[in-house]
Structures are given as C-alpha cells and as structure tokens.
Coordinates of C-alpha atoms in Angstrom, one line a residue:
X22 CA 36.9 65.8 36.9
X23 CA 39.3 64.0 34.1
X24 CA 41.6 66.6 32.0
X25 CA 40.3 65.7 28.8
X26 CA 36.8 67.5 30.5
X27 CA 38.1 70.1 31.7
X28 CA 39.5 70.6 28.1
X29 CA 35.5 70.3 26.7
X30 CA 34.2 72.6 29.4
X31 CA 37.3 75.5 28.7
X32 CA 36.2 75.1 25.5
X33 CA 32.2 75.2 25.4
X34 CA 32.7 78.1 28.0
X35 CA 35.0 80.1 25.0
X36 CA 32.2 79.2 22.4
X37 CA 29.3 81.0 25.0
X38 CA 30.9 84.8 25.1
X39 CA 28.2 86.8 24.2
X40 CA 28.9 90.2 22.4
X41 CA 27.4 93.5 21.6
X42 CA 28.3 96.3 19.0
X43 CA 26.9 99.0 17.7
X44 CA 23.1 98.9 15.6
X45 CA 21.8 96.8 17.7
X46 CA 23.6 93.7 17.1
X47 CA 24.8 91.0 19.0
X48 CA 26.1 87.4 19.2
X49 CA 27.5 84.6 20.7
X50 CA 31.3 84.0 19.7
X51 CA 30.2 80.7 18.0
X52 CA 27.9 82.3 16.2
X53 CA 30.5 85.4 15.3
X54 CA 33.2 82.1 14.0
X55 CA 30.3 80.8 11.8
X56 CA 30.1 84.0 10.3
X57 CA 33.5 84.8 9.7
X58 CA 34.0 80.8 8.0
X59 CA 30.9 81.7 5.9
X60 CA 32.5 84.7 4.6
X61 CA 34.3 85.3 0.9
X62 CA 37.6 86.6 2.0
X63 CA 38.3 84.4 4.6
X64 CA 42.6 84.9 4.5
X65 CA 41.7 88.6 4.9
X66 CA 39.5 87.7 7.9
X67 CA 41.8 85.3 9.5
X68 CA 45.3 87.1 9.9
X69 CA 43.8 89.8 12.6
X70 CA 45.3 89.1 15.7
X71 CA 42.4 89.2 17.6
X72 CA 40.8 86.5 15.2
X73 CA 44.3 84.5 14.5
X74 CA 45.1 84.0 18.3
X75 CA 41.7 82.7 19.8
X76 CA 40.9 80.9 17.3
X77 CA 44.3 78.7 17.7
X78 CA 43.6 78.2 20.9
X79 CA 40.2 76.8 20.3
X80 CA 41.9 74.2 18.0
X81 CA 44.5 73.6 20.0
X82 CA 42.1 72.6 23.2
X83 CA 39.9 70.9 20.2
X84 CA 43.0 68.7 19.6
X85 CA 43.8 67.7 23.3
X86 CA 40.4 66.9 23.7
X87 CA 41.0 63.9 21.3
X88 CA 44.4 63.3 22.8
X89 CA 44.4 60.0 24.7
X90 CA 46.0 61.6 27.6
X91 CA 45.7 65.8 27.5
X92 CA 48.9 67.4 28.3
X93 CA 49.2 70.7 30.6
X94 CA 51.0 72.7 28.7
X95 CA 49.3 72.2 25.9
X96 CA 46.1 73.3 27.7
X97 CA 47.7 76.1 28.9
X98 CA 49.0 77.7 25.7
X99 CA 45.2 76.9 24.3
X100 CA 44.2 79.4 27.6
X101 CA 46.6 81.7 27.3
X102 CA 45.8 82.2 23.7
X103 CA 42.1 82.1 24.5
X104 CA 42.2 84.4 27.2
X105 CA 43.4 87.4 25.4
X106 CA 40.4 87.7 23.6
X107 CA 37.8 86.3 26.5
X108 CA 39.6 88.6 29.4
X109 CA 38.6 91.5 26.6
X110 CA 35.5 90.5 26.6
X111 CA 34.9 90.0 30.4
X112 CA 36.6 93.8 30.7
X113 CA 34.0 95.3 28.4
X114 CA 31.3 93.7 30.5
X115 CA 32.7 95.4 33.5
X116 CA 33.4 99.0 32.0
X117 CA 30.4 99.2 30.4
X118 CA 28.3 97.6 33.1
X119 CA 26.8 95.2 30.6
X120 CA 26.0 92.4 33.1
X121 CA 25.0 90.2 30.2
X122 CA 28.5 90.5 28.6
X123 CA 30.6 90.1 31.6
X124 CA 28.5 87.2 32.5
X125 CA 29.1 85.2 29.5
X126 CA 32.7 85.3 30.0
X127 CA 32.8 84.1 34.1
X128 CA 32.4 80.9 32.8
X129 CA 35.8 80.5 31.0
X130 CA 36.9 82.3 33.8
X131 CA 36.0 79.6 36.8
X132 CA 37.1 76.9 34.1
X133 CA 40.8 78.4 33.9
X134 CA 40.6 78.8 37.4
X135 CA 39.3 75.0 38.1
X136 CA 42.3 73.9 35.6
X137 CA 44.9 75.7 37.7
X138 CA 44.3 74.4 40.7
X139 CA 43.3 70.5 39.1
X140 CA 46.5 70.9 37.3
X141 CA 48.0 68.1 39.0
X142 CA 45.4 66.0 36.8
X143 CA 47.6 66.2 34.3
X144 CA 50.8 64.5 32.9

C-alpha cells in the first residue's frame, strides 16, 4: 500500500467516528464538521481545543495526500493530532459499552497501526 493511501484511508477512517449525546442524537464526525462550517459563529466554534486540534490534522493529512511524495512526520503530527479526539471517542465506546461507538473508531485505529509498522514507505 503507497503512503499517499494510507494518508486517504487515515483520513476517511477519522471522517467515519460515529457519535452519540444526549436526546437522542447522533452523528457521524463528517456530518458533526458540516454542521459546525454551516454555523454563524464559526471563530467561536473553532478555537475549542477539541475542535481546533482534529480538525488540523485532518488538513494536514488532506495536504499530504496531494503531496507528490507524503512525508512521515508530517503524517504523524496529522495522527497525533487526530488521535486525541478519535482515542476519546474509541474510550467512550468502551466505558459506556456502546459497541457502535467504539466500532467506528477501530478503523482509524488499524490504519495508525498499519502506518507504524509501513512507515518505512516513507521518505
């Protein structure tokens, strides 16, 4: 598998966390960044950490998709800013036994994992 698809599937596998909160509502996380871009106040929305961080990691995968030749640390800062919110996520699922929430996030999971060990891919 080339780098710059690994890069594709870490980020496809971010987009698919699925979420549930209170009233009944749910959501995937693309779904939840639609939202958030639709809204008004959208500096307000934007500077909460949990927003700010994953969201530059999604961009800065996006980026080294595009990159002729994706670098590996590049990647990895995209991950590590990507996993703080999907490790969250994935320890949610487990806590509250919500198989359908810790399932979304095993994806990203095995991709970060695949990247680690195919890391020699990489320039």
């Amino acid at each position: 598998m080339t780098p710059r698809l690994i890069n594709i599937a870490l980020l496809i596998t971010s987009l698919t966390c699925y979420l549930e909160w209170g009233g009944g509502n749910s959501g995937f996380l693309f779904q939840m960044e639609f939202e958030l871009f639709k809204k008004a106040d959208l500096a307000h929305s934007l500077t909460h950490v949990m927003v700010l961080a994953p969201l530059t990691g999604q961009l800065i995968l996006l980026s080294s998709v595009f990159k002729k030749t994706p670098g590996r640390r590049l990647t990895a800062i995209g991950i590590g800013l990507l996993s703080v919110l999907v490790l969250m996520i994935f320890l949610i699922g487990i806590l509250g036994l919500n198989y359908k929430i810790f399932l979304s996030a095993l994806p990203f999971i095995i991709s970060v994992i695949f990247f680690f060990r195919k890391k020699a891919l990489y320039r």
